Amino acid sequence: MLRVENIYKTFNPNTVNEKKALDDVSLRLNEGDFVTVIGGNGAGKSTLLNALAGVWLVDSGRIYIDNINVTRLPEHKRAKYLGRVFQDPMMGTAATMGIDENLALAARRGKFRSLMPGITAKEKAHYKELLAELDLGLETRLTSKVGLLSGGQRQALTLLMASLKKPKLLLLDEHTAALDPKTAVKVLETTERIVQKDNLTTLMITHNMKDAIAHGNRLIMMNNGRIILDISGEEKKKLTVEDLLEKFAVASGKELDNDRMMLG
Amino acid sequence: MDITALLNALPGGVAQGLIWGIMGIGVYITYKILDIADLSVDGTMVLGGAVCITMLLKGYPMWLSMLSATVAGMLAGLATGIFHTFMGIPAILAGIITQFGLWSINLKILDDKANLAINAQKYNLMAHSGSLRTTDPANPLPFYENTIFVVAVCAIVIIGILYWFFGTERGASLRATGCNPNMSRAQGINTNVNKVIGLMISNGIVAFSSALLSQYTASVDINQGRGAIVIGLAAVVIGTALFDKIFKNFALKLVGVLLGGIIYYVVMRIILWFRVDTTLLKLFQALLVAIFLAVPYWKKGLSKYFAKPVKKGGQPDAKS
Ligand SMILES: Nc1ncnc2c1ncn2[C@@H]1O[C@H](COP(=O)(O)OP(=O)(O)OP(=O)(O)O)[C@@H](O)[C@H]1O
Ligand SMILES: [Mg+2]
């Protein structure tokens, strides 16, 4: 499904701010894999997701999605294969447009934008049903501007938008980090439901170790732009937070350092 | 000061306000929808008139001259768009570069002359300042030849087309591009192409308005676009500041911009009626626009102090 081969990315090369953010990263995901990603501050987790999404091009290496070489495809062309939710709830939606209009934009991901109507009555009815499943009361506010929604509502909507046209790969970058704990739990539940429903191949960054253990069938840990740990199957199921901390110390030779990392 | 002089000047103010209101609608598309300040319009505001009047003088029909003016404006927008997206030049600079280059192009179109006049009667201009009211009772002016009527119809047709366009898939993606480019790209929208399209539509409308303005004055002047962006912005900011609360619908918001243009010109007529020094007029205009541009900023600042009414006996809301 996803094949990443030896990708490198250095920010601000040949300056004092030079930063090797991805250092020979390779990764293979099978169809339906739900992988959680953890690591310290600046480990390169977001950089990895941005590399996959094509926010910029990698310095070297190759990226295949479903055997299609997307390494040199610009962001908007790669979007055809990807669903994305960001850490910042402001980032995933158009605030001045309606809930229905945002969904309609997402429903046309990967399609040529023609001069046909931007949204149809049939679509609206369909969106209403989907919103009702979120259980946030958004189905009664179909035409409200997204700018009026709370952070949690926005993230749930962004999730819905990301999965509206089934993506080959779902990229979640700490999408619950900006929410209060109760809302975070709810958005995570929604995530789990949406991923299960369509059996989506998913990469989810989280700073919450418990979530990283509780969700998905595989866990990878990053440090200094490298993947230093890759746990799946039975081993992942039996994993504890203590195990993770210990494994990190062994693999990286230092203590895990992330000021936002939550152990439990 | 003679009040009838003012009343006589008002229809002219309304007509010019409508023409500049159309120009303001062009500015609205870049400034409000795409979130780009496009300064090429100072050049486009001459280009449209130059193309239209030159073609009329050469004997081309009115519709073709107006269409050509609009297309010329769209090409100017294309240039700015390419400078901005393909060449990575900041939008403001890209607009200034286009405006600068248009100076030569406009002069070439005008055959190296700084201005060009046209006979309104002979060429049957559609929006001449002479057709504001009946002057000869024996030969009354039918309402459909009245300049205010003609310009208003043009404005309504343009608003109708834009209302339709921004409701299409492409139009919606343009709105998203201006609102949140990151999200747009994540949804597969080519934001660069959309910015170019938006700049082309905007400058096309501005050139159309320029062609109307030149017919209104029965002349083109190489300087008629100087400061156009300020007047266009004035129409936009006055329109949004006064009507945003009542006009929620997109088409009505554009009508608000038209009204903004009219209010601006009528106010200018009143100022002129007070016999202010016309040299100082541009300064007044600049200050007026600056103040209206500041309104949303001030509103935001004030709401910090007034937004959270503390309920009697209750705690102020802890959540921000
Ligand atoms: N656009 C950029 N320009 C320059 N440096 C960058 C850029 N993006 C990331 N970096 C740097 O690359 C490194 C990796 O950043 P990244 O955002 O991937 O970390 P992360 O693992 O997501 O960390 P966090 O948990 O803090 O989100 C950091 O040192 C960061 O400062
Ligand atoms: Mg990050």
XYZ file of C-alpha atoms and ligand atoms in Angstrom:
616
model
C 0.000 0.000 0.000
C 2.639 2.522 1.078
C 6.297 2.020 0.260
C 8.839 4.558 1.447
C 12.404 3.914 0.312
C 15.370 5.697 1.882
C 13.976 9.209 2.008
C 16.068 12.138 3.220
C 15.090 15.711 4.010
C 17.365 18.454 5.261
C 15.924 21.878 6.116
C 18.014 24.997 5.473
C 20.965 23.088 4.025
C 24.403 24.698 4.250
C 23.319 27.269 6.809
C 23.747 27.490 10.552
C 20.127 26.335 10.834
C 20.776 23.160 8.866
C 18.511 20.404 10.190
C 18.504 16.823 9.030
C 14.830 16.124 9.673
C 14.536 12.808 7.818
C 17.571 10.596 7.709
C 17.239 7.503 5.534
C 13.657 6.601 6.428
C 12.168 3.471 4.891
C 8.736 2.121 5.676
C 6.254 -0.343 4.235
C 2.580 -0.383 5.135
C 0.181 -3.142 4.214
C -3.403 -2.551 3.226
C -5.448 -1.860 6.351
C -2.465 -1.223 8.617
C -3.211 1.273 11.396
C 0.162 2.540 12.550
C 0.680 4.843 15.512
C 3.771 7.065 15.482
C 5.508 8.374 18.591
C 8.785 10.142 19.297
C 10.349 13.117 21.077
C 10.121 16.777 20.104
C 11.568 17.384 16.690
C 11.986 13.677 16.024
C 10.706 14.134 12.488
C 7.189 12.719 12.841
C 5.388 15.645 11.220
C 8.166 15.891 8.669
C 7.543 12.268 7.668
C 3.816 12.894 7.180
C 4.513 16.108 5.259
C 6.933 14.210 3.020
C 4.211 11.671 2.255
C 1.667 14.419 1.617
C 4.042 16.285 -0.695
C 4.062 19.585 1.206
C 7.587 19.819 -0.271
C 9.643 17.278 -2.212
C 12.134 14.999 -0.448
C 15.855 15.438 -1.157
C 16.240 11.817 -2.196
C 14.514 8.486 -1.938
C 11.221 7.262 -3.339
C 7.610 7.137 -2.183
C 5.048 4.759 -3.675
C 1.367 4.739 -2.834
C -0.322 1.609 -4.170
C 2.680 1.088 -6.487
C 2.263 4.562 -7.961
C 5.459 6.567 -7.718
C 4.359 9.845 -6.133
C 7.839 11.068 -5.177
C 7.722 14.052 -7.519
C 3.982 14.710 -7.494
C 2.983 18.117 -6.056
C 0.812 18.272 -2.960
C -2.497 18.942 -4.715
C -2.032 15.988 -7.066
C -1.078 13.608 -4.291
C -4.175 14.668 -2.383
C -6.112 12.262 -4.614
C -4.711 9.365 -2.589
C -4.614 10.958 0.853
C -6.873 12.009 3.677
C -5.278 14.386 6.172
C -6.109 15.810 9.583
C -3.787 18.311 11.206
C -2.906 19.218 14.780
C -4.314 22.724 14.415
C -8.126 22.541 14.130
C -8.014 25.730 12.018
C -5.902 24.075 9.386
C -8.193 21.408 7.951
C -11.299 23.397 7.037
C -12.298 26.615 5.263
C -13.641 28.772 8.099
C -15.665 31.209 5.994
C -17.506 28.425 4.170
C -20.421 26.306 5.355
C -20.161 22.805 6.822
C -21.888 21.463 3.723
C -19.593 23.426 1.402
C -16.512 22.066 3.151
C -17.798 18.526 2.758
C -18.600 19.202 -0.897
C -15.023 20.400 -1.448
C -13.739 17.195 0.128
C -16.113 15.026 -1.894
C -14.402 16.343 -5.039
C -10.861 15.573 -3.918
C -8.871 14.253 -6.862
C -11.533 15.313 -9.355
C -11.322 18.125 -11.901
C -13.238 21.148 -10.554
C -15.733 21.911 -13.291
C -18.443 24.510 -13.756
C -21.079 22.111 -12.450
C -22.813 23.106 -9.200
C -20.440 23.046 -6.237
C -23.000 21.158 -4.159
C -26.252 19.350 -4.974
C -29.397 18.723 -2.941
C -28.725 14.984 -3.012
C -25.290 15.522 -1.527
C -26.712 17.670 1.257
C -29.050 14.887 2.332
C -26.147 12.446 2.351
C -23.968 14.820 4.415
C -26.759 15.217 6.911
C -26.740 11.467 7.550
C -22.955 11.351 7.877
C -22.939 14.296 10.272
C -25.617 12.662 12.390
C -23.268 9.703 12.853
C -20.724 12.052 14.440
C -23.277 12.696 17.179
C -22.267 16.329 17.654
C -25.523 17.906 16.522
C -23.873 19.216 13.352
C -26.584 17.715 11.133
C -28.909 20.562 12.119
C -26.307 23.209 11.284
C -25.509 22.130 7.737
C -25.045 25.631 6.354
C -23.342 27.169 9.412
C -19.908 28.621 8.789
C -17.192 26.253 10.004
C -15.527 29.196 11.755
C -18.320 29.031 14.327
C -17.542 25.436 15.365
C -15.479 24.366 18.362
C -12.066 22.763 17.905
C -13.409 19.281 18.551
C -16.290 19.729 16.112
C -13.862 20.983 13.502
C -11.541 17.998 13.954
C -14.461 15.578 13.706
C -15.591 17.358 10.544
C -12.055 17.285 9.122
C -11.940 13.546 9.799
C -15.203 13.117 7.974
C -13.856 15.198 5.090
C -10.631 13.163 4.996
C -12.569 9.905 4.710
C -15.454 11.111 2.536
C -13.702 9.934 -0.597
C -12.010 6.793 0.662
C -8.301 7.668 0.776
C -5.599 5.094 0.102
C -3.795 6.465 3.134
C -5.059 8.476 6.101
C -2.525 10.819 7.739
C -3.307 12.084 11.239
C -0.807 14.487 12.806
C -1.597 14.768 16.541
C -5.142 15.583 15.548
C -6.396 15.439 19.146
C -3.502 17.355 20.752
C -5.222 20.733 20.732
C -8.450 19.426 22.285
C -9.527 19.117 25.893
C -9.265 15.521 27.221
C -12.966 14.710 26.948
C -13.243 15.975 23.390
C -9.984 14.224 22.506
C -11.451 10.894 23.594
C -14.532 11.481 21.484
C -12.545 12.439 18.392
C -10.363 9.357 18.870
C -13.472 7.187 19.053
C -14.694 8.758 15.837
C -11.288 8.116 14.282
C -11.427 4.474 15.260
C -14.951 4.113 13.871
C -14.112 5.755 10.541
C -10.892 3.761 10.136
C -12.693 0.487 10.917
C -15.633 1.219 8.661
C -13.568 1.582 5.516
C -10.573 -0.432 6.703
C -8.374 2.596 6.025
C -4.597 2.352 5.977
C -3.629 4.907 8.599
C -0.607 6.693 10.053
C -1.459 8.447 13.325
C 1.030 10.583 15.208
C 0.239 10.971 18.887
C 2.035 12.287 21.926
C -0.029 10.071 24.176
C 1.762 6.744 24.736
C -1.381 5.048 25.982
C -3.268 6.007 22.849
C -0.342 4.830 20.744
C -0.551 1.452 22.437
C -4.340 1.202 22.545
C -4.925 2.028 18.889
C -3.765 0.365 15.719
C -1.990 -2.854 14.913
C 1.496 -1.435 14.666
C 3.611 1.202 16.387
C 6.705 3.018 15.184
C 8.952 5.305 17.169
C 11.085 8.045 15.663
C 14.177 9.815 16.906
C 16.528 12.223 15.121
C 14.833 11.726 11.782
C 15.020 7.945 11.913
C 12.607 5.149 12.701
C 14.189 3.476 15.714
C 11.456 1.065 16.668
C 8.776 -0.841 14.781
C 6.490 -3.099 16.790
C 3.493 -5.025 15.492
C 1.369 -8.118 15.983
C 1.274 -9.872 19.327
C 4.213 -7.864 20.642
C 2.271 -4.627 20.096
C -0.789 -6.006 21.869
C 1.193 -6.826 25.008
C 3.090 -3.545 25.024
C 3.087 -1.302 28.120
C 4.222 2.284 28.601
C 7.176 1.057 30.686
C 8.242 -1.258 27.860
C 8.151 1.654 25.447
C 10.244 3.932 27.633
C 12.793 1.197 28.124
C 12.911 0.324 24.435
C 13.376 3.967 23.603
C 16.292 4.301 26.009
C 17.951 1.210 24.535
C 17.391 2.209 20.909
C 18.394 5.856 21.229
C 20.821 5.735 24.129
C 18.972 8.454 26.037
C 15.787 9.234 27.894
C 12.653 10.027 25.906
C 12.228 13.767 25.834
C 8.973 15.315 24.747
C 7.519 18.119 26.790
C 4.048 17.236 25.629
C 4.441 13.477 25.905
C 1.839 11.928 28.103
C 2.690 8.642 29.673
C -0.795 7.698 30.601
C -23.739 77.526 -2.326
C -26.610 76.505 -4.513
C -28.470 73.359 -3.544
C -29.700 72.822 -7.121
C -26.074 72.657 -8.229
C -25.647 69.776 -5.821
C -28.852 68.068 -6.941
C -27.788 68.437 -10.539
C -24.472 66.825 -9.719
C -26.002 63.832 -7.937
C -27.029 61.719 -10.972
C -23.458 62.035 -12.220
C -22.224 60.935 -8.819
C -24.525 57.920 -8.884
C -23.464 56.932 -12.410
C -19.769 57.261 -11.645
C -20.288 55.515 -8.337
C -21.889 52.591 -10.155
C -19.034 52.412 -12.652
C -16.461 52.440 -9.865
C -18.664 50.042 -7.914
C -18.247 47.542 -10.755
C -14.521 48.140 -10.510
C -14.872 47.558 -6.747
C -16.470 44.175 -7.453
C -13.307 43.265 -9.352
C -11.229 44.354 -6.367
C -13.538 42.390 -4.047
C -12.633 39.164 -5.846
C -8.927 39.560 -5.224
C -8.938 41.455 -1.929
C -11.785 39.681 -0.142
C -12.094 36.282 -1.799
C -8.503 35.474 -2.770
C -6.910 37.524 0.000
C -4.535 39.195 -2.482
C -3.974 42.949 -2.822
C -3.713 43.311 -6.601
C -2.275 46.630 -7.741
C -2.334 45.819 -11.441
C -5.821 47.359 -11.510
C -4.346 50.865 -11.747
C -3.090 49.839 -15.175
C -6.136 47.795 -16.087
C -8.367 50.795 -15.328
C -6.734 52.519 -18.322
C -6.337 49.429 -20.490
C -10.049 48.650 -20.776
C -10.935 52.193 -21.829
C -8.006 52.412 -24.236
C -8.968 49.176 -25.989
C -12.678 50.020 -26.097
C -12.399 53.609 -27.339
C -9.702 52.788 -29.882
C -11.813 49.993 -31.305
C -14.959 52.132 -31.398
C -13.036 54.830 -33.251
C -11.887 52.217 -35.754
C -15.539 51.356 -36.370
C -15.882 48.085 -34.480
C -19.301 47.401 -32.935
C -19.949 48.226 -29.288
C -20.268 44.602 -28.094
C -16.975 43.582 -29.654
C -15.173 46.619 -28.238
C -16.489 45.918 -24.727
C -15.636 42.227 -25.025
C -12.127 42.998 -26.239
C -11.603 45.424 -23.349
C -12.639 42.697 -20.908
C -10.375 40.100 -22.523
C -7.458 42.566 -22.476
C -8.022 43.006 -18.740
C -8.050 39.256 -18.261
C -4.699 39.020 -20.034
C -3.293 41.644 -17.659
C -4.584 39.506 -14.778
C -2.944 36.481 -16.361
C 0.387 38.343 -16.404
C 0.088 39.240 -12.722
C -0.939 35.679 -11.940
C 2.065 34.220 -13.727
C 4.419 36.668 -11.997
C 2.915 35.708 -8.656
C 2.552 31.928 -8.921
C 4.914 30.619 -11.585
C 7.658 33.145 -10.794
C 7.040 33.309 -7.049
C 6.892 37.126 -6.844
C 4.891 38.463 -3.878
C 1.393 39.451 -5.031
C 1.780 43.178 -4.347
C 5.002 43.387 -6.349
C 3.581 41.239 -9.139
C 0.705 43.720 -9.455
C 3.012 46.723 -9.446
C 5.163 45.155 -12.166
C 2.113 44.551 -14.357
C 0.870 48.076 -13.719
C 4.273 49.459 -14.671
C 4.420 47.467 -17.888
C 0.837 48.373 -18.787
C 1.829 52.030 -18.923
C 3.751 51.368 -22.150
C 1.086 49.065 -23.521
C -1.658 51.603 -22.846
C 0.349 54.366 -24.518
C 0.936 52.123 -27.539
C -2.789 51.376 -27.785
C -3.448 55.136 -27.624
C -0.927 55.612 -30.408
C 1.598 57.348 -28.125
C -0.910 59.958 -27.048
C -1.702 60.726 -23.412
C -5.408 60.973 -24.139
C -7.950 60.273 -26.762
C -11.457 61.704 -27.121
C -14.492 60.248 -28.852
C -17.688 61.883 -30.049
C -20.477 60.529 -27.877
C -23.297 61.178 -30.360
C -21.529 59.988 -33.470
C -20.419 56.718 -31.887
C -23.599 56.177 -29.885
C -21.839 55.509 -26.574
C -23.781 53.292 -24.181
C -22.873 55.113 -20.982
C -22.172 58.761 -21.699
C -22.451 61.481 -19.061
C -24.701 63.391 -21.483
C -27.340 60.665 -21.176
C -28.162 61.146 -17.508
C -31.404 63.064 -17.948
C -33.592 64.564 -20.618
C -32.128 67.899 -21.742
C -34.378 68.511 -24.704
C -38.085 68.215 -23.695
C -39.080 67.753 -27.301
C -36.918 64.678 -27.515
C -37.162 62.862 -24.155
C -34.505 60.331 -23.201
C -35.995 56.819 -22.961
C -35.153 55.192 -19.632
C -33.280 52.323 -21.309
C -30.804 54.791 -22.772
C -30.237 56.453 -19.438
C -26.622 55.923 -18.393
C -27.552 55.024 -14.827
C -29.953 52.370 -16.100
C -27.450 50.952 -18.590
C -24.631 50.773 -16.031
C -26.938 49.289 -13.389
C -27.997 46.554 -15.821
C -24.333 45.796 -16.601
C -23.620 45.598 -12.869
C -26.531 43.251 -12.224
C -25.517 40.959 -15.084
C -21.940 40.828 -13.740
C -23.195 40.076 -10.231
C -25.440 37.353 -11.626
C -22.569 35.701 -13.481
C -20.297 35.878 -10.425
C -23.040 34.502 -8.184
C -23.378 31.541 -10.497
C -19.619 31.048 -10.873
C -18.782 31.084 -7.168
C -21.443 28.450 -6.641
C -19.805 26.021 -9.069
C -17.183 23.425 -8.174
C -14.456 25.668 -9.548
C -15.836 28.780 -7.902
C -16.121 27.059 -4.530
C -12.520 25.904 -4.860
C -11.516 29.525 -5.505
C -13.198 30.628 -2.298
C -11.435 27.834 -0.425
C -8.104 28.867 -1.963
C -8.436 32.353 -0.535
C -9.732 31.162 2.817
C -7.281 28.343 3.563
C -4.661 27.429 0.957
C -3.265 24.565 3.043
C -6.638 22.919 3.350
C -7.293 23.536 -0.334
C -4.148 21.733 -1.419
C -4.953 18.885 0.973
C -8.290 18.629 -0.843
C -6.526 18.402 -4.180
C -7.070 21.998 -5.285
C -4.359 23.586 -7.408
C -4.176 26.882 -5.537
C -1.829 28.471 -8.075
C -4.173 27.881 -10.995
C -7.058 29.224 -8.925
C -5.190 32.397 -8.016
C -4.473 33.005 -11.699
C -8.135 32.428 -12.582
C -9.237 34.821 -9.842
C -6.813 37.521 -10.970
C -8.038 37.131 -14.550
C -11.706 37.452 -13.598
C -10.951 40.434 -11.382
C -8.962 42.325 -13.987
C -11.502 41.464 -16.669
C -14.205 43.144 -14.592
C -11.961 46.130 -13.883
C -11.223 46.559 -17.590
C -14.948 46.363 -18.335
C -15.553 49.107 -15.796
C -12.698 51.099 -17.342
C -14.389 50.860 -20.733
C -17.614 52.178 -19.166
C -15.714 55.008 -17.494
C -14.118 56.051 -20.784
C -17.518 56.096 -22.432
C -18.884 58.124 -19.567
C -16.224 60.798 -20.060
C -16.053 60.178 -23.833
C -12.288 59.970 -23.527
C -9.381 57.857 -22.354
C -6.637 59.380 -20.287
C -3.383 57.608 -19.564
C -3.823 58.754 -15.955
C -7.427 57.673 -15.423
C -6.277 54.635 -13.463
C -4.053 56.462 -11.039
C -5.095 55.458 -7.536
C -7.850 53.205 -8.899
C -7.049 50.564 -6.293
C -7.812 53.110 -3.557
C -11.240 53.928 -4.999
C -12.005 50.258 -5.611
C -11.004 49.455 -2.040
C -13.142 52.353 -0.857
C -16.184 50.795 -2.535
C -15.335 47.418 -0.982
C -14.663 48.635 2.542
C -17.573 51.069 2.659
C -19.835 48.371 1.237
C -18.734 45.730 3.745
C -18.577 48.072 6.730
C -22.124 49.354 6.148
C -23.922 46.332 4.750
C -22.155 43.190 6.019
C -24.616 42.818 8.865
C -27.681 42.885 6.613
C -26.342 41.353 3.399
C -25.434 37.709 4.089
C -26.024 36.381 0.603
C -23.025 36.581 -1.745
C -24.919 38.407 -4.501
C -26.154 40.953 -1.963
C -22.616 41.442 -0.665
C -21.627 42.413 -4.206
C -24.606 44.769 -4.334
C -23.169 46.207 -1.104
C -19.923 46.952 -2.947
C -21.888 48.720 -5.691
C -23.668 50.783 -3.066
C -20.281 51.445 -1.466
C -19.083 52.908 -4.766
C -22.185 55.084 -5.074
C -21.937 56.342 -1.497
C -18.282 57.152 -2.034
C -18.955 59.197 -5.163
C -21.963 60.985 -3.743
C -19.917 61.929 -0.679
C -17.190 63.194 -2.997
C -19.739 65.315 -4.877
C -20.908 66.801 -1.620
C -17.343 67.567 -0.588
C -16.764 69.230 -3.951
C -19.975 71.211 -3.509
C -18.399 72.724 -0.387
C -15.720 74.102 -2.735
C -12.845 72.311 -1.086
C -9.523 72.671 -2.770
C -9.586 69.852 -5.351
C -5.846 69.389 -4.927
C -6.593 68.130 -1.435
C -9.262 65.708 -2.641
C -6.912 62.764 -2.973
C -5.743 63.309 0.586
C -9.346 63.181 1.819
C -9.895 60.030 -0.218
C -6.783 58.395 1.183
C -7.786 59.185 4.767
C -11.358 58.022 4.195
C -10.178 54.676 2.838
C -7.605 54.288 5.606
C -10.283 54.830 8.242
C -12.701 52.365 6.663
C -9.916 49.805 6.294
C -9.221 50.214 10.004
C -12.837 49.542 10.976
C -12.583 45.719 11.126
C -9.325 46.008 13.086
C -10.800 48.427 15.573
C -13.930 46.307 15.897
C -11.779 43.318 16.817
C -9.845 45.369 19.350
C -12.981 46.758 20.972
C -14.695 43.387 21.148
C -11.897 42.295 23.492
C -13.264 44.742 26.006
C -16.950 44.378 25.342
C -17.423 40.786 24.203
C -17.607 39.090 27.576
C -20.496 40.506 29.522
C -20.153 39.231 33.086
C -23.503 37.923 34.243
C -24.875 39.291 37.450
C -23.527 37.293 40.352
C -21.960 34.794 37.975
C -18.380 33.927 37.258
C -16.901 35.154 34.029
C -16.624 32.255 31.619
C -13.362 30.484 32.358
C -13.087 28.915 28.955
C -11.612 31.261 26.413
N 9.611 23.795 7.383
C 10.673 23.624 8.206
N 11.741 24.432 8.089
C 12.814 24.254 8.892
N 12.907 23.321 9.833
C 11.873 22.483 10.009
C 10.692 22.608 9.204
N 9.813 21.646 9.593
C 10.419 20.981 10.586
N 11.647 21.467 10.842
C 12.607 20.943 11.830
O 12.744 19.560 11.595
C 12.796 18.854 12.824
C 11.694 17.826 12.869
O 10.454 18.505 13.017
P 9.049 17.779 13.097
O 8.025 18.855 13.033
O 8.980 16.710 12.086
O 9.074 17.141 14.553
P 7.973 16.286 15.286
O 8.524 14.939 15.460
O 6.690 16.394 14.595
O 7.947 17.001 16.693
P 6.737 17.517 17.598
O 6.414 16.410 18.540
O 7.313 18.679 18.299
O 5.610 17.873 16.695
C 12.694 19.892 13.930
O 14.001 20.193 14.364
C 12.081 21.084 13.241
O 12.519 22.266 13.834
Mg 4.813 17.438 14.909
